[in-house]
Short mmCIF file of C-alpha atoms in Angstrom, two decimals:
data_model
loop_
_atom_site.label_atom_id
_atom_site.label_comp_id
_atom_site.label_asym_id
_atom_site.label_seq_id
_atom_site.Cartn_x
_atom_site.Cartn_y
_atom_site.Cartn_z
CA UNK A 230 -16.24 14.40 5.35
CA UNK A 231 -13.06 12.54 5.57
CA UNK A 232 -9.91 14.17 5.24
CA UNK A 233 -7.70 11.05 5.03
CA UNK A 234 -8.73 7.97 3.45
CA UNK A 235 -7.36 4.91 3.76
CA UNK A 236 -9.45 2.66 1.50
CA UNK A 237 -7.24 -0.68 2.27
CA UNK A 238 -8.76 -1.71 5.53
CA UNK A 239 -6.34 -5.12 5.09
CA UNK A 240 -3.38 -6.01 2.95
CA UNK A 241 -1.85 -9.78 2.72
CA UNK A 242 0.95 -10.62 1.14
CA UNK A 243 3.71 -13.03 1.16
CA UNK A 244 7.21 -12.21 1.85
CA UNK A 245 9.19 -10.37 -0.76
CA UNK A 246 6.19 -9.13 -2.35
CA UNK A 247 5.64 -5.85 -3.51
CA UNK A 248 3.12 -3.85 -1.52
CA UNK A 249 1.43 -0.23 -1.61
CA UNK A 250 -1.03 1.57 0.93
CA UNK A 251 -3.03 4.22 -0.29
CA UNK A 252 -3.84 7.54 1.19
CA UNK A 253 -6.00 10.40 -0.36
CA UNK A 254 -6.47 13.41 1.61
CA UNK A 255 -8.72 16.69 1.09
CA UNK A 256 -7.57 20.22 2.15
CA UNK A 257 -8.81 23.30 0.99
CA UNK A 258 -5.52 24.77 2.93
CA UNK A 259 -2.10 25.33 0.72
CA UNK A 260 0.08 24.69 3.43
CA UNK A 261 0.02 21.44 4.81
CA UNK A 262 1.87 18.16 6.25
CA UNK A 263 1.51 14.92 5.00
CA UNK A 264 2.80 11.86 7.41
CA UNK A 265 2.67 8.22 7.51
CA UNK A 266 3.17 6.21 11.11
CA UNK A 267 3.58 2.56 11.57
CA UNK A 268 2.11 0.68 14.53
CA UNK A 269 2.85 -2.52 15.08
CA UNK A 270 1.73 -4.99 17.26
CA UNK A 271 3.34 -3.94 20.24
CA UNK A 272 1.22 -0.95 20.04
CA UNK A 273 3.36 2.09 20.03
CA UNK A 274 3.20 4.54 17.04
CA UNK A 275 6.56 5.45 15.04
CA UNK A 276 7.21 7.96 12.51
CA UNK A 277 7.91 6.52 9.27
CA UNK A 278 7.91 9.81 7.26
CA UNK A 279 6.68 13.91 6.93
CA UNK A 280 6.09 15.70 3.57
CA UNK A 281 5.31 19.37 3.11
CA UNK A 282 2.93 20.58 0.98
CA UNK A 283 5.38 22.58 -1.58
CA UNK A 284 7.92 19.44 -1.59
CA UNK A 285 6.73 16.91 -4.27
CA UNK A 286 9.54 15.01 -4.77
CA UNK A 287 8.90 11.30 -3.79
CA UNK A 288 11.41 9.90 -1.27
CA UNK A 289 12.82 6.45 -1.14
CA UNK A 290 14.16 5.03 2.12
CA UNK A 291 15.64 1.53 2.25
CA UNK A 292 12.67 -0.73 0.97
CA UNK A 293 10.40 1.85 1.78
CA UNK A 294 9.31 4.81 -0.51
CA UNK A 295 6.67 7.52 -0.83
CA UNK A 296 4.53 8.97 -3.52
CA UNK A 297 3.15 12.25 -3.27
CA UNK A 298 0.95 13.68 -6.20
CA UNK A 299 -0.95 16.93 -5.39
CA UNK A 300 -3.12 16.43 -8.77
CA UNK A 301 -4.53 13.11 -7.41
CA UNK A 302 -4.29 14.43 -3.58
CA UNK A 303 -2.78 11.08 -2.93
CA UNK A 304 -0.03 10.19 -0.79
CA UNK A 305 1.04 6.45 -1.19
CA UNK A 306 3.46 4.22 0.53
CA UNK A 307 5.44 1.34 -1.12
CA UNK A 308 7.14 -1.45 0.94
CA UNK A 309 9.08 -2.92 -1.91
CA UNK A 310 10.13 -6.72 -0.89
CA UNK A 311 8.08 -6.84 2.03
CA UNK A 312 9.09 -9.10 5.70
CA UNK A 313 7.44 -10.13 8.74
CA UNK A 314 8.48 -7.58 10.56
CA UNK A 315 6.46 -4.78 8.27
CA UNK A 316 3.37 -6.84 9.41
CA UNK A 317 2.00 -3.47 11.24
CA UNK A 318 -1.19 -0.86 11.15
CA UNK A 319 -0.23 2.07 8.98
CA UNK A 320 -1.53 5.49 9.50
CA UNK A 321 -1.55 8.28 6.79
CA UNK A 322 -2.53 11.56 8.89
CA UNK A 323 -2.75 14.94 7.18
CA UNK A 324 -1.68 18.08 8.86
CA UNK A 325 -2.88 21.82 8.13
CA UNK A 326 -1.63 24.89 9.09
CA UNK A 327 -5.04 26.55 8.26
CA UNK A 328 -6.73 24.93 11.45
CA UNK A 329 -3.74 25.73 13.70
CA UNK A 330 -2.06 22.15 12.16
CA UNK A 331 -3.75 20.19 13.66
CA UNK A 332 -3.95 16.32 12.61
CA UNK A 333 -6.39 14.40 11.13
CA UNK A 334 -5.78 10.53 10.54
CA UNK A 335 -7.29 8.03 8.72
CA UNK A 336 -8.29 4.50 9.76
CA UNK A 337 -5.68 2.72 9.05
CA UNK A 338 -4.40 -0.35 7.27
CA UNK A 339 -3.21 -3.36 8.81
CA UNK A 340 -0.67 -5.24 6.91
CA UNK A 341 0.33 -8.55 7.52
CA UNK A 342 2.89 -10.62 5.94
CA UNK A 343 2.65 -13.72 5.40
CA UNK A 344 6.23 -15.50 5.86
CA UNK B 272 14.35 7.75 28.35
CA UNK B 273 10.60 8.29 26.34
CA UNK B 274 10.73 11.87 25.06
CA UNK B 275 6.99 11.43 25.46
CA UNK B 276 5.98 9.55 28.89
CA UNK B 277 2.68 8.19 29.83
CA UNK B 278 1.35 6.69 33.25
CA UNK B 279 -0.39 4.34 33.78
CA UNK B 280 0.49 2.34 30.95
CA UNK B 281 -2.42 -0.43 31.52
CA UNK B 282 -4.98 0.37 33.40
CA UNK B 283 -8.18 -1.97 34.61
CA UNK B 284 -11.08 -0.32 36.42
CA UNK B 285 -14.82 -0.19 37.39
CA UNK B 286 -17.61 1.44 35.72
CA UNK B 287 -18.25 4.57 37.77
CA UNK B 288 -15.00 5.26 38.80
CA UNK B 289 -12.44 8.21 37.66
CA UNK B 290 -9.55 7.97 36.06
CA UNK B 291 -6.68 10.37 35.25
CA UNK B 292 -4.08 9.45 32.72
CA UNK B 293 -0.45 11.55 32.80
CA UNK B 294 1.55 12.48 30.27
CA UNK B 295 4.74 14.49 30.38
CA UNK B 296 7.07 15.60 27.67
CA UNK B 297 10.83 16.64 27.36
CA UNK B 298 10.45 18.16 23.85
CA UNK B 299 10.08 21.85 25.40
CA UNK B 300 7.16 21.69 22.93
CA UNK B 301 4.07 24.14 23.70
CA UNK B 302 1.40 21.85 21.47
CA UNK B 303 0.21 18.41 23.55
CA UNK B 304 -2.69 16.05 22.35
CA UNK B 305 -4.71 13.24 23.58
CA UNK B 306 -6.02 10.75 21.32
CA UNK B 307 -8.27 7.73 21.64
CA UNK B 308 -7.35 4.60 19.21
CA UNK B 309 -10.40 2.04 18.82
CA UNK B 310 -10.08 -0.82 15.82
CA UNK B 311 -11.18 0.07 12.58
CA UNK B 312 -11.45 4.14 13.73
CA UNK B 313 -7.72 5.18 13.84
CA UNK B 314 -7.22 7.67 15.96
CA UNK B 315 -9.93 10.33 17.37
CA UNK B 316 -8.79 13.59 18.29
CA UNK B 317 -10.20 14.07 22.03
CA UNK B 318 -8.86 17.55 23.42
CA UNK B 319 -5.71 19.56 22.28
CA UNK B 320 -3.81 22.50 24.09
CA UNK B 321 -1.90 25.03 22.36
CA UNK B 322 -0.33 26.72 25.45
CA UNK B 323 -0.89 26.28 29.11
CA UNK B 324 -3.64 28.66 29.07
CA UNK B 325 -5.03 27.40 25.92
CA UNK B 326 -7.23 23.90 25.64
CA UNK B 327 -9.25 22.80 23.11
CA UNK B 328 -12.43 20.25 22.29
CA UNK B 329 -11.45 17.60 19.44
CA UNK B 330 -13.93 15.76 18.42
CA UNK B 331 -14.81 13.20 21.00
CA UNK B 332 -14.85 15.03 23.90
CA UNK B 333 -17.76 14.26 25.80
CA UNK B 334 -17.06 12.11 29.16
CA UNK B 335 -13.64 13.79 28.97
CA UNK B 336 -11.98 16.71 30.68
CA UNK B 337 -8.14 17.82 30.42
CA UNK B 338 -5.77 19.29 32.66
CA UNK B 339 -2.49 21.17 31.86
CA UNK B 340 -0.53 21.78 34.67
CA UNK B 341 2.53 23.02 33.16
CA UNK B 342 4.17 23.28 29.67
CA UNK B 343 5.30 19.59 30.00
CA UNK B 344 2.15 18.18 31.59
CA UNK B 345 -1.09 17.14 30.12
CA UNK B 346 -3.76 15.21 31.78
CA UNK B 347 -6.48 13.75 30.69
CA UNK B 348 -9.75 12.59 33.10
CA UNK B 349 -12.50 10.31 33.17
CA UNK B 350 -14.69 11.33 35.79
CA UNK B 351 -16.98 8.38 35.52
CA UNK B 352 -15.37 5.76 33.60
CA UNK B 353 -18.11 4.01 31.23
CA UNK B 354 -16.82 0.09 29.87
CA UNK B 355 -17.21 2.34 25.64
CA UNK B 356 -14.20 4.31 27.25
CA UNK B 357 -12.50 0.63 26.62
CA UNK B 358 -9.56 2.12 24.27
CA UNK B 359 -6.27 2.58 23.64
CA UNK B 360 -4.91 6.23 24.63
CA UNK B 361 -2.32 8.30 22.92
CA UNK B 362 -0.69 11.44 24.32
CA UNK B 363 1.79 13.73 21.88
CA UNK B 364 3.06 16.75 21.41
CA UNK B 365 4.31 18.76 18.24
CA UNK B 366 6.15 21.91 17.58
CA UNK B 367 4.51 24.49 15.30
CA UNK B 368 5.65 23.57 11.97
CA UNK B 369 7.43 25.01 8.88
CA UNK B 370 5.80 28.62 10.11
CA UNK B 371 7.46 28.26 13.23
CA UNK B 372 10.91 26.80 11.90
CA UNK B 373 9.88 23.24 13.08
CA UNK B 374 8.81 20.10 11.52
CA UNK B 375 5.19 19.49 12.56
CA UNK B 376 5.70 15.83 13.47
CA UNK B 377 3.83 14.65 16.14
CA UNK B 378 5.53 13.05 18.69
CA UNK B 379 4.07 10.28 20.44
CA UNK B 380 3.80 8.25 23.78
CA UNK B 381 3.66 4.56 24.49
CA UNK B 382 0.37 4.22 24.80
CA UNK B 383 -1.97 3.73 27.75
CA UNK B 384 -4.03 1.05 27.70
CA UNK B 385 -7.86 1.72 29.75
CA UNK B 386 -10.16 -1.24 30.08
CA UNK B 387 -13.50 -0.62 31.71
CA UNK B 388 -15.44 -3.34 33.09
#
């Protein structure tokens, strides 16, 4: 079964547009790491953002922010007023101590935006 | 310079052929990965080593074999390159999380790209 799912295979939207990327996960483990990484099309991967299991609290950074909800087991990321430059692939990736943390990623979603 | 180094970065070769891919790292971190990237699969876990002692199967590790030479070095062979091994390939490393006072971010390489004709 997949542990991180990434339903949105592609997004488009125009610039300045509101846009969220969905990630549900499934762990059976209390412990765990959530993480989103950004790829764009230069290929390399970059850290966008970690979450811990027992830290809820949804983050905002710049235009970007993060929802975390244990009750849905969702994890979704919100590029408000979106640019050309956030036209990337973004990776949601769960991480549990329970199998020695290691990662498990899902597909992907490739953004584009649309200037 | 790339906390996280990979060589070759682009790579063309011949059916048949073997190929070893480098990584090194100058986090001091024990935990190294290598991970294939293919569209529309994300990435694929393909062997993982805890210490220099310890190495592990992921999940796609047939037609692969790993090396670790040393806490910073992880290599990863193709002894018989086959044109499906056509993929992008991600080294990293990570520390061992909130249990061990760290973050458990993986930390990435550039990327080495492996065409197979």
């Amino acid at each position: 079964a997949q542990k991180v799912t990434q339903a949105q295979t592609e997004i488009s939207v125009v610039e300045k547009e509101d846009v969220t990327l969905d990630c549900v996960y499934e762990t059976r483990d209390t412990t765990y790491y959530l993480f989103w990484y950004k790829q764009p099309p230069s290929g390399e991967l970059v850290f966008l953002i970690r979450r811990n299991s027992f830290d809820e609290q949804n983050e905002i950074s710049g235009r970007y922010s993060w929802n975390f909800q244990k009750s849905t087991s969702s994890f979704n990321f919100t590029i408000t007023a979106s640019q050309v430059v956030d036209s990337a692939v973004y990776f949601c990736a769960l991480s549990e101590e329970i199998t020695g943390n290691q990662f498990y990623f899902g597909t992907g979603t490739s953004l584009t935006v649309i200037p | 310079d790339a906390d996280v180094t990979q060589t070759p970065r682009n790579r063309i070769t011949k059916t048949g052929k073997r190929i070893m891919l480098e990584c090194s790292q100058t986090k001091g971190h024990d935990r190294m990965y290598w991970y294939r990237q293919d569209p529309g699969l994300g990435l694929r876990l393909i062997y993982y080593s805890f210490d220099v002692k310890d190495i592990n199967k992921g999940e796609i590790s047939d037609g692969y074999s790993v090396s670790r030479q040393a806490q910073a070095k992880f290599s990863l062979s193709l002894e018989s390159a086959i044109p499906n091994q056509t993929a992008l390939y991600f080294c990293a490393t990570s520390d061992y999380g909130l249990a061990g006072g760290g973050t458990g971010e993986l930390f990435f390489g550039e990327g080495s790209r492996l065409t197979v004709l």
